[in-house]
PDB file of C-alpha atoms in Angstrom:
ATOM      1  CA  UNK N   1     -32.007  -4.773   7.830  1.00  0.00           C
ATOM      2  CA  UNK N   2     -35.217  -3.127   5.949  1.00  0.00           C
ATOM      3  CA  UNK N   3     -38.492  -4.917   5.916  1.00  0.00           C
ATOM      4  CA  UNK N   4     -38.895  -7.257   2.718  1.00  0.00           C
ATOM      5  CA  UNK N   5     -41.215  -4.587   1.356  1.00  0.00           C
ATOM      6  CA  UNK N   6     -38.595  -1.963   1.424  1.00  0.00           C
ATOM      7  CA  UNK N   7     -40.778   0.603   3.325  1.00  0.00           C
ATOM      8  CA  UNK N   8     -39.863   2.534   6.588  1.00  0.00           C
ATOM      9  CA  UNK N   9     -41.726   1.850   9.631  1.00  0.00           C
ATOM     10  CA  UNK N  10     -43.705   5.042   9.786  1.00  0.00           C
ATOM     11  CA  UNK N  11     -42.621   7.213   6.961  1.00  0.00           C
ATOM     12  CA  UNK N  12     -40.721  10.521   7.020  1.00  0.00           C
ATOM     13  CA  UNK N  13     -42.190  13.794   7.633  1.00  0.00           C
ATOM     14  CA  UNK N  14     -39.862  15.675   5.176  1.00  0.00           C
ATOM     15  CA  UNK N  15     -41.781  18.954   5.567  1.00  0.00           C
ATOM     16  CA  UNK N  16     -41.263  19.090   9.375  1.00  0.00           C
ATOM     17  CA  UNK N  17     -38.161  17.173  10.436  1.00  0.00           C
ATOM     18  CA  UNK N  18     -34.739  18.715   9.230  1.00  0.00           C
ATOM     19  CA  UNK N  19     -33.069  15.294   9.438  1.00  0.00           C
ATOM     20  CA  UNK N  20     -35.817  13.405   7.609  1.00  0.00           C
ATOM     21  CA  UNK N  21     -33.992  13.150   4.247  1.00  0.00           C
ATOM     22  CA  UNK N  22     -30.606  11.981   5.990  1.00  0.00           C
ATOM     23  CA  UNK N  23     -32.531   9.653   8.123  1.00  0.00           C
ATOM     24  CA  UNK N  24     -34.407   8.223   5.223  1.00  0.00           C
ATOM     25  CA  UNK N  25     -31.220   7.850   3.044  1.00  0.00           C
ATOM     26  CA  UNK N  26     -29.491   5.936   6.149  1.00  0.00           C
ATOM     27  CA  UNK N  27     -32.423   3.484   6.141  1.00  0.00           C
ATOM     28  CA  UNK N  28     -32.569   3.005   2.434  1.00  0.00           C
ATOM     29  CA  UNK N  29     -28.683   2.525   2.556  1.00  0.00           C
ATOM     30  CA  UNK N  30     -28.980  -0.210   5.199  1.00  0.00           C
ATOM     31  CA  UNK N  31     -31.891  -1.760   3.162  1.00  0.00           C
ATOM     32  CA  UNK N  32     -29.817  -1.926   0.130  1.00  0.00           C
ATOM     33  CA  UNK N  33     -27.305  -3.949   1.948  1.00  0.00           C
ATOM     34  CA  UNK N  34     -29.835  -6.392   2.861  1.00  0.00           C
ATOM     35  CA  UNK N  35     -30.143  -7.298  -1.003  1.00  0.00           C
ATOM     36  CA  UNK N  36     -26.843  -8.664  -0.705  1.00  0.00           C
ATOM     37  CA  UNK N  37     -27.957 -11.541   1.286  1.00  0.00           C
ATOM     38  CA  UNK N  38     -30.826 -12.191  -1.143  1.00  0.00           C
ATOM     39  CA  UNK N  39     -28.377 -12.455  -3.950  1.00  0.00           C
ATOM     40  CA  UNK N  40     -26.073 -14.806  -2.285  1.00  0.00           C
ATOM     41  CA  UNK N  41     -29.288 -16.965  -1.539  1.00  0.00           C
ATOM     42  CA  UNK N  42     -30.314 -16.668  -5.024  1.00  0.00           C
ATOM     43  CA  UNK N  43     -26.980 -17.886  -6.538  1.00  0.00           C
ATOM     44  CA  UNK N  44     -27.005 -20.879  -4.460  1.00  0.00           C
ATOM     45  CA  UNK N  45     -30.646 -21.756  -5.239  1.00  0.00           C
ATOM     46  CA  UNK N  46     -30.037 -21.372  -8.945  1.00  0.00           C
ATOM     47  CA  UNK N  47     -27.138 -23.562  -8.843  1.00  0.00           C
ATOM     48  CA  UNK N  48     -29.208 -26.108  -6.876  1.00  0.00           C
ATOM     49  CA  UNK N  49     -31.997 -25.742  -9.453  1.00  0.00           C
ATOM     50  CA  UNK N  50     -29.628 -26.561 -12.211  1.00  0.00           C
ATOM     51  CA  UNK N  51     -28.237 -29.591 -10.650  1.00  0.00           C
ATOM     52  CA  UNK N  52     -31.795 -31.060  -9.863  1.00  0.00           C
ATOM     53  CA  UNK N  53     -32.816 -33.677 -12.283  1.00  0.00           C
ATOM     54  CA  UNK N  54     -36.406 -32.527 -11.632  1.00  0.00           C
ATOM     55  CA  UNK N  55     -36.567 -29.302 -13.756  1.00  0.00           C
ATOM     56  CA  UNK N  56     -40.295 -28.757 -12.961  1.00  0.00           C
ATOM     57  CA  UNK N  57     -41.119 -25.325 -11.454  1.00  0.00           C
ATOM     58  CA  UNK N  58     -43.017 -27.265  -8.606  1.00  0.00           C
ATOM     59  CA  UNK N  59     -39.934 -28.536  -6.844  1.00  0.00           C
ATOM     60  CA  UNK N  60     -39.052 -27.018  -3.428  1.00  0.00           C
ATOM     61  CA  UNK N  61     -35.820 -25.501  -4.782  1.00  0.00           C
ATOM     62  CA  UNK N  62     -37.583 -23.700  -7.633  1.00  0.00           C
ATOM     63  CA  UNK N  63     -40.637 -22.487  -5.416  1.00  0.00           C
ATOM     64  CA  UNK N  64     -38.234 -20.977  -3.103  1.00  0.00           C
ATOM     65  CA  UNK N  65     -36.293 -19.351  -5.949  1.00  0.00           C
ATOM     66  CA  UNK N  66     -39.300 -17.922  -7.286  1.00  0.00           C
ATOM     67  CA  UNK N  67     -40.447 -16.559  -3.998  1.00  0.00           C
ATOM     68  CA  UNK N  68     -36.966 -15.171  -3.229  1.00  0.00           C
ATOM     69  CA  UNK N  69     -36.733 -13.624  -6.695  1.00  0.00           C
ATOM     70  CA  UNK N  70     -40.289 -12.079  -6.204  1.00  0.00           C
ATOM     71  CA  UNK N  71     -39.166 -10.451  -2.741  1.00  0.00           C
ATOM     72  CA  UNK N  72     -35.902  -9.180  -4.365  1.00  0.00           C
ATOM     73  CA  UNK N  73     -37.691  -7.498  -7.066  1.00  0.00           C
ATOM     74  CA  UNK N  74     -40.235  -5.876  -4.681  1.00  0.00           C
ATOM     75  CA  UNK N  75     -37.228  -4.352  -2.644  1.00  0.00           C
ATOM     76  CA  UNK N  76     -35.932  -2.949  -5.834  1.00  0.00           C
ATOM     77  CA  UNK N  77     -39.165  -1.209  -6.630  1.00  0.00           C
ATOM     78  CA  UNK N  78     -39.792  -0.020  -3.282  1.00  0.00           C
ATOM     79  CA  UNK N  79     -36.124   1.560  -2.852  1.00  0.00           C
ATOM     80  CA  UNK N  80     -36.345   3.103  -6.104  1.00  0.00           C
ATOM     81  CA  UNK N  81     -39.568   4.672  -5.103  1.00  0.00           C
ATOM     82  CA  UNK N  82     -38.481   5.998  -1.912  1.00  0.00           C
ATOM     83  CA  UNK N  83     -35.371   7.550  -3.548  1.00  0.00           C
ATOM     84  CA  UNK N  84     -37.686   9.055  -6.178  1.00  0.00           C
ATOM     85  CA  UNK N  85     -39.670  10.651  -3.286  1.00  0.00           C
ATOM     86  CA  UNK N  86     -36.584  11.828  -1.735  1.00  0.00           C
ATOM     87  CA  UNK N  87     -35.367  13.723  -4.924  1.00  0.00           C
ATOM     88  CA  UNK N  88     -38.702  15.253  -5.237  1.00  0.00           C
ATOM     89  CA  UNK N  89     -38.104  17.208  -1.911  1.00  0.00           C
ATOM     90  CA  UNK N  90     -36.726  20.745  -2.348  1.00  0.00           C
ATOM     91  CA  UNK N  91     -33.961  20.142   0.210  1.00  0.00           C
ATOM     92  CA  UNK N  92     -32.598  17.009  -1.438  1.00  0.00           C
ATOM     93  CA  UNK N  93     -30.133  18.979  -3.319  1.00  0.00           C
ATOM     94  CA  UNK N  94     -28.729  20.887  -0.452  1.00  0.00           C
ATOM     95  CA  UNK N  95     -25.189  20.709   0.445  1.00  0.00           C
ATOM     96  CA  UNK N  96     -25.949  19.025   3.720  1.00  0.00           C
ATOM     97  CA  UNK N  97     -28.359  16.267   1.798  1.00  0.00           C
ATOM     98  CA  UNK N  98     -26.964  16.152  -1.661  1.00  0.00           C
ATOM     99  CA  UNK N  99     -23.997  13.814  -1.024  1.00  0.00           C
ATOM    100  CA  UNK N 100     -26.220  11.159   0.806  1.00  0.00           C
ATOM    101  CA  UNK N 101     -28.916  11.308  -1.948  1.00  0.00           C
ATOM    102  CA  UNK N 102     -26.376  10.694  -4.421  1.00  0.00           C
ATOM    103  CA  UNK N 103     -24.832   7.902  -2.549  1.00  0.00           C
ATOM    104  CA  UNK N 104     -27.889   5.940  -2.177  1.00  0.00           C
ATOM    105  CA  UNK N 105     -28.923   6.666  -5.692  1.00  0.00           C
ATOM    106  CA  UNK N 106     -25.584   5.180  -7.013  1.00  0.00           C
ATOM    107  CA  UNK N 107     -25.748   2.341  -4.586  1.00  0.00           C
ATOM    108  CA  UNK N 108     -29.177   1.087  -5.631  1.00  0.00           C
ATOM    109  CA  UNK N 109     -28.172   1.490  -9.336  1.00  0.00           C
ATOM    110  CA  UNK N 110     -25.111  -0.830  -8.717  1.00  0.00           C
ATOM    111  CA  UNK N 111     -27.322  -3.340  -6.944  1.00  0.00           C
ATOM    112  CA  UNK N 112     -29.678  -3.203  -9.729  1.00  0.00           C
ATOM    113  CA  UNK N 113     -26.853  -4.007 -11.986  1.00  0.00           C
ATOM    114  CA  UNK N 114     -25.618  -6.842  -9.699  1.00  0.00           C
ATOM    115  CA  UNK N 115     -28.997  -8.663  -9.990  1.00  0.00           C
ATOM    116  CA  UNK N 116     -28.951  -8.180 -13.592  1.00  0.00           C
ATOM    117  CA  UNK N 117     -25.709  -9.893 -13.744  1.00  0.00           C
ATOM    118  CA  UNK N 118     -26.827 -12.938 -11.597  1.00  0.00           C
ATOM    119  CA  UNK N 119     -30.107 -13.293 -13.598  1.00  0.00           C
ATOM    120  CA  UNK N 120     -27.857 -13.094 -16.932  1.00  0.00           C
ATOM    121  CA  UNK N 121     -25.717 -15.675 -15.642  1.00  0.00           C
ATOM    122  CA  UNK N 122     -28.401 -17.819 -14.819  1.00  0.00           C
ATOM    123  CA  UNK N 123     -30.277 -17.455 -18.110  1.00  0.00           C
ATOM    124  CA  UNK N 124     -27.029 -18.426 -19.789  1.00  0.00           C
ATOM    125  CA  UNK N 125     -26.790 -21.635 -18.002  1.00  0.00           C
ATOM    126  CA  UNK N 126     -30.430 -22.390 -18.448  1.00  0.00           C
ATOM    127  CA  UNK N 127     -29.866 -21.943 -22.000  1.00  0.00           C
ATOM    128  CA  UNK N 128     -27.177 -24.153 -22.146  1.00  0.00           C
ATOM    129  CA  UNK N 129     -28.941 -26.871 -20.113  1.00  0.00           C
ATOM    130  CA  UNK N 130     -31.963 -26.612 -22.566  1.00  0.00           C
ATOM    131  CA  UNK N 131     -29.985 -27.193 -25.645  1.00  0.00           C
ATOM    132  CA  UNK N 132     -28.307 -30.209 -24.016  1.00  0.00           C
ATOM    133  CA  UNK N 133     -31.695 -31.514 -23.175  1.00  0.00           C
ATOM    134  CA  UNK N 134     -32.976 -31.119 -26.864  1.00  0.00           C
ATOM    135  CA  UNK N 135     -30.166 -33.108 -27.902  1.00  0.00           C
ATOM    136  CA  UNK N 136     -31.523 -35.915 -25.996  1.00  0.00           C
ATOM    137  CA  UNK N 137     -34.579 -35.780 -28.241  1.00  0.00           C
ATOM    138  CA  UNK N 138     -32.459 -35.135 -31.438  1.00  0.00           C
ATOM    139  CA  UNK N 139     -28.851 -36.206 -31.163  1.00  0.00           C
ATOM    140  CA  UNK N 140     -28.301 -35.450 -34.892  1.00  0.00           C
ATOM    141  CA  UNK N 141     -29.814 -31.871 -34.627  1.00  0.00           C
ATOM    142  CA  UNK N 142     -27.431 -29.163 -36.063  1.00  0.00           C
ATOM    143  CA  UNK N 143     -26.530 -26.320 -33.718  1.00  0.00           C
ATOM    144  CA  UNK N 144     -28.885 -23.885 -35.676  1.00  0.00           C
ATOM    145  CA  UNK N 145     -31.779 -26.496 -35.180  1.00  0.00           C
ATOM    146  CA  UNK N 146     -31.004 -26.816 -31.427  1.00  0.00           C
ATOM    147  CA  UNK N 147     -30.941 -22.865 -30.955  1.00  0.00           C
ATOM    148  CA  UNK N 148     -34.376 -22.480 -32.882  1.00  0.00           C
ATOM    149  CA  UNK N 149     -36.259 -25.113 -30.881  1.00  0.00           C
ATOM    150  CA  UNK N 150     -34.903 -23.825 -27.560  1.00  0.00           C
ATOM    151  CA  UNK N 151     -35.360 -20.260 -28.503  1.00  0.00           C
ATOM    152  CA  UNK N 152     -39.248 -20.602 -28.269  1.00  0.00           C
ATOM    153  CA  UNK N 153     -41.102 -23.712 -26.947  1.00  0.00           C
ATOM    154  CA  UNK N 154     -44.349 -22.603 -27.993  1.00  0.00           C
ATOM    155  CA  UNK N 155     -43.397 -23.792 -31.386  1.00  0.00           C
ATOM    156  CA  UNK N 156     -44.842 -27.266 -30.390  1.00  0.00           C
ATOM    157  CA  UNK N 157     -44.424 -28.452 -34.134  1.00  0.00           C
ATOM    158  CA  UNK N 158     -40.584 -28.341 -33.636  1.00  0.00           C
ATOM    159  CA  UNK N 159     -41.059 -30.848 -30.769  1.00  0.00           C
ATOM    160  CA  UNK N 160     -43.745 -32.971 -32.235  1.00  0.00           C
ATOM    161  CA  UNK N 161     -41.496 -33.778 -35.108  1.00  0.00           C
ATOM    162  CA  UNK N 162     -38.538 -34.270 -32.900  1.00  0.00           C
ATOM    163  CA  UNK N 163     -40.507 -36.851 -30.773  1.00  0.00           C
ATOM    164  CA  UNK N 164     -41.770 -38.875 -33.914  1.00  0.00           C
ATOM    165  CA  UNK N 165     -38.221 -39.013 -35.269  1.00  0.00           C
ATOM    166  CA  UNK N 166     -36.775 -40.134 -31.764  1.00  0.00           C
ATOM    167  CA  UNK N 167     -36.452 -43.773 -31.074  1.00  0.00           C
ATOM    168  CA  UNK N 168     -36.208 -42.923 -27.334  1.00  0.00           C
ATOM    169  CA  UNK N 169     -39.695 -41.593 -26.579  1.00  0.00           C
ATOM    170  CA  UNK N 170     -39.647 -41.986 -22.994  1.00  0.00           C
ATOM    171  CA  UNK N 171     -36.468 -39.898 -22.643  1.00  0.00           C
ATOM    172  CA  UNK N 172     -37.573 -37.684 -25.175  1.00  0.00           C
ATOM    173  CA  UNK N 173     -40.961 -36.627 -23.421  1.00  0.00           C
ATOM    174  CA  UNK N 174     -38.981 -36.232 -20.212  1.00  0.00           C
ATOM    175  CA  UNK N 175     -36.379 -33.986 -22.104  1.00  0.00           C
ATOM    176  CA  UNK N 176     -39.119 -32.096 -23.475  1.00  0.00           C
ATOM    177  CA  UNK N 177     -40.784 -31.283 -20.111  1.00  0.00           C
ATOM    178  CA  UNK N 178     -37.370 -30.123 -18.864  1.00  0.00           C
ATOM    179  CA  UNK N 179     -36.947 -27.933 -21.831  1.00  0.00           C
ATOM    180  CA  UNK N 180     -40.407 -26.336 -21.437  1.00  0.00           C
ATOM    181  CA  UNK N 181     -39.786 -25.634 -17.756  1.00  0.00           C
ATOM    182  CA  UNK N 182     -36.430 -24.251 -18.120  1.00  0.00           C
ATOM    183  CA  UNK N 183     -37.956 -21.828 -20.743  1.00  0.00           C
ATOM    184  CA  UNK N 184     -40.584 -20.734 -18.471  1.00  0.00           C
ATOM    185  CA  UNK N 185     -37.864 -19.758 -15.891  1.00  0.00           C
ATOM    186  CA  UNK N 186     -36.024 -17.937 -18.897  1.00  0.00           C
ATOM    187  CA  UNK N 187     -39.178 -15.983 -19.749  1.00  0.00           C
ATOM    188  CA  UNK N 188     -39.504 -14.661 -16.081  1.00  0.00           C
ATOM    189  CA  UNK N 189     -35.905 -13.801 -16.039  1.00  0.00           C
ATOM    190  CA  UNK N 190     -36.370 -11.715 -19.260  1.00  0.00           C
ATOM    191  CA  UNK N 191     -39.438  -9.956 -17.628  1.00  0.00           C
ATOM    192  CA  UNK N 192     -37.621  -9.156 -14.493  1.00  0.00           C
ATOM    193  CA  UNK N 193     -34.388  -7.746 -16.598  1.00  0.00           C
ATOM    194  CA  UNK N 194     -36.876  -5.312 -18.517  1.00  0.00           C
ATOM    195  CA  UNK N 195     -38.338  -4.252 -15.315  1.00  0.00           C
ATOM    196  CA  UNK N 196     -34.961  -3.724 -13.645  1.00  0.00           C
ATOM    197  CA  UNK N 197     -33.789  -1.665 -16.813  1.00  0.00           C
ATOM    198  CA  UNK N 198     -36.675   0.350 -16.829  1.00  0.00           C
ATOM    199  CA  UNK N 199     -36.276   1.243 -13.039  1.00  0.00           C
ATOM    200  CA  UNK N 200     -32.686   2.042 -13.945  1.00  0.00           C
ATOM    201  CA  UNK N 201     -33.778   4.264 -16.657  1.00  0.00           C
ATOM    202  CA  UNK N 202     -36.655   5.901 -14.332  1.00  0.00           C
ATOM    203  CA  UNK N 203     -33.833   6.640 -11.946  1.00  0.00           C
ATOM    204  CA  UNK N 204     -31.454   8.127 -14.482  1.00  0.00           C
ATOM    205  CA  UNK N 205     -34.333  10.494 -15.430  1.00  0.00           C
ATOM    206  CA  UNK N 206     -34.860  11.916 -12.079  1.00  0.00           C
ATOM    207  CA  UNK N 207     -32.686  14.703 -10.696  1.00  0.00           C
ATOM    208  CA  UNK N 208     -32.583  16.148  -7.415  1.00  0.00           C
ATOM    209  CA  UNK N 209     -33.372  19.805  -6.728  1.00  0.00           C
ATOM    210  CA  UNK N 210     -30.503  22.510  -7.228  1.00  0.00           C
ATOM    211  CA  UNK N 211     -28.364  21.731 -10.216  1.00  0.00           C
ATOM    212  CA  UNK N 212     -24.923  22.614  -8.817  1.00  0.00           C
ATOM    213  CA  UNK N 213     -25.172  19.959  -6.027  1.00  0.00           C
ATOM    214  CA  UNK N 214     -26.432  17.437  -8.804  1.00  0.00           C
ATOM    215  CA  UNK N 215     -23.168  18.126 -10.802  1.00  0.00           C
ATOM    216  CA  UNK N 216     -21.065  17.399  -7.581  1.00  0.00           C
ATOM    217  CA  UNK N 217     -22.849  14.195  -7.086  1.00  0.00           C
ATOM    218  CA  UNK N 218     -22.432  13.154 -10.633  1.00  0.00           C
ATOM    219  CA  UNK N 219     -18.715  13.851 -10.496  1.00  0.00           C
ATOM    220  CA  UNK N 220     -18.294  11.641  -7.375  1.00  0.00           C
ATOM    221  CA  UNK N 221     -20.577   8.776  -9.025  1.00  0.00           C
ATOM    222  CA  UNK N 222     -18.925   8.634 -12.585  1.00  0.00           C
ATOM    223  CA  UNK N 223     -16.844   5.692 -11.919  1.00  0.00           C
ATOM    224  CA  UNK N 224     -19.767   3.611 -10.487  1.00  0.00           C
ATOM    225  CA  UNK N 225     -22.034   4.676 -13.309  1.00  0.00           C
ATOM    226  CA  UNK N 226     -19.531   3.764 -15.921  1.00  0.00           C
ATOM    227  CA  UNK N 227     -19.097   0.604 -14.356  1.00  0.00           C
ATOM    228  CA  UNK N 228     -22.763  -0.143 -14.447  1.00  0.00           C
ATOM    229  CA  UNK N 229     -22.874   0.846 -18.095  1.00  0.00           C
ATOM    230  CA  UNK N 230     -20.124  -1.371 -19.108  1.00  0.00           C
ATOM    231  CA  UNK N 231     -21.773  -4.322 -17.246  1.00  0.00           C
ATOM    232  CA  UNK N 232     -25.009  -3.923 -19.006  1.00  0.00           C
ATOM    233  CA  UNK N 233     -23.032  -4.371 -22.229  1.00  0.00           C
ATOM    234  CA  UNK N 234     -22.379  -7.982 -21.403  1.00  0.00           C
ATOM    235  CA  UNK N 235     -25.979  -8.301 -20.734  1.00  0.00           C
ATOM    236  CA  UNK N 236     -27.105  -7.019 -24.206  1.00  0.00           C
ATOM    237  CA  UNK N 237     -25.650 -10.257 -25.632  1.00  0.00           C
ATOM    238  CA  UNK N 238     -28.003 -12.415 -23.570  1.00  0.00           C
ATOM    239  CA  UNK N 239     -30.712 -10.218 -24.506  1.00  0.00           C
ATOM    240  CA  UNK N 240     -30.175 -10.423 -28.316  1.00  0.00           C
ATOM    241  CA  UNK N 241     -30.798 -14.368 -27.791  1.00  0.00           C
ATOM    242  CA  UNK N 242     -34.364 -13.703 -26.632  1.00  0.00           C
ATOM    243  CA  UNK N 243     -37.451 -14.359 -28.817  1.00  0.00           C
ATOM    244  CA  UNK N 244     -37.658 -11.978 -31.690  1.00  0.00           C
ATOM    245  CA  UNK N 245     -41.131 -10.832 -30.720  1.00  0.00           C
ATOM    246  CA  UNK N 246     -39.765  -9.712 -27.518  1.00  0.00           C
ATOM    247  CA  UNK N 247     -37.033  -7.474 -29.085  1.00  0.00           C
ATOM    248  CA  UNK N 248     -38.768  -4.206 -28.888  1.00  0.00           C
ATOM    249  CA  UNK N 249     -39.116  -4.516 -25.123  1.00  0.00           C
ATOM    250  CA  UNK N 250     -35.360  -4.847 -24.870  1.00  0.00           C
ATOM    251  CA  UNK N 251     -34.517  -1.561 -26.237  1.00  0.00           C
ATOM    252  CA  UNK N 252     -34.845  -0.215 -22.751  1.00  0.00           C
ATOM    253  CA  UNK N 253     -31.695  -1.978 -21.802  1.00  0.00           C
ATOM    254  CA  UNK N 254     -29.691  -0.365 -24.618  1.00  0.00           C
ATOM    255  CA  UNK N 255     -30.732   2.748 -23.282  1.00  0.00           C
ATOM    256  CA  UNK N 256     -29.532   1.935 -19.603  1.00  0.00           C
ATOM    257  CA  UNK N 257     -26.218   1.049 -21.216  1.00  0.00           C
ATOM    258  CA  UNK N 258     -25.568   4.589 -22.534  1.00  0.00           C
TER     259      UNK N 258
END
């Protein structure tokens, strides 16, 4: 298993060691496998967080979830950088190295897509929970009013009016705190999805040396890339529900899906 920072122990002397690229590819391959265990733990913590009556970000579950999420993002960043370094080497496109370079490139893209799906699903569940909490404040609210209130909790006027209209002020204030906390979690998910999409886009823009070898790699990876693109189509639905002031940031996700 790779270290949490995604770095090799001593680096690779690409210019001196003829096996350096293959060795680095193998190390990255094993490191990407370690992300799988992170994602399983993330799913578990997300479920526990949703079931916890205390929605604050200071609970033990949410602190662990936040830490693990940050560590996983660090892995993605560093593996992407290491693959970029490999692709910049003249021998990365050689018949000997190109298949392994293509393999880890596709594998990391698929892992990024998997994390996007995990976070998109969690975001959807958080949004649904927020809407249920808001209905505690305003049981008579229309669907449109609930969506508006939960789309941006910085709009304090909406909540202030709801609290004034509620005859269950204690419950209303508790529900409001829960909604605000869940909204913070959604904001972090949105930021991470934007960053993941940018990582994916950057990797798409990188090409290994020697075009003929690249064509072979791309032919072998067509099915995986298509699957990634299709999965991102589902993510776009969640993105469209984000606050309108963040919409420009989400165009990178549309680019990823192409």
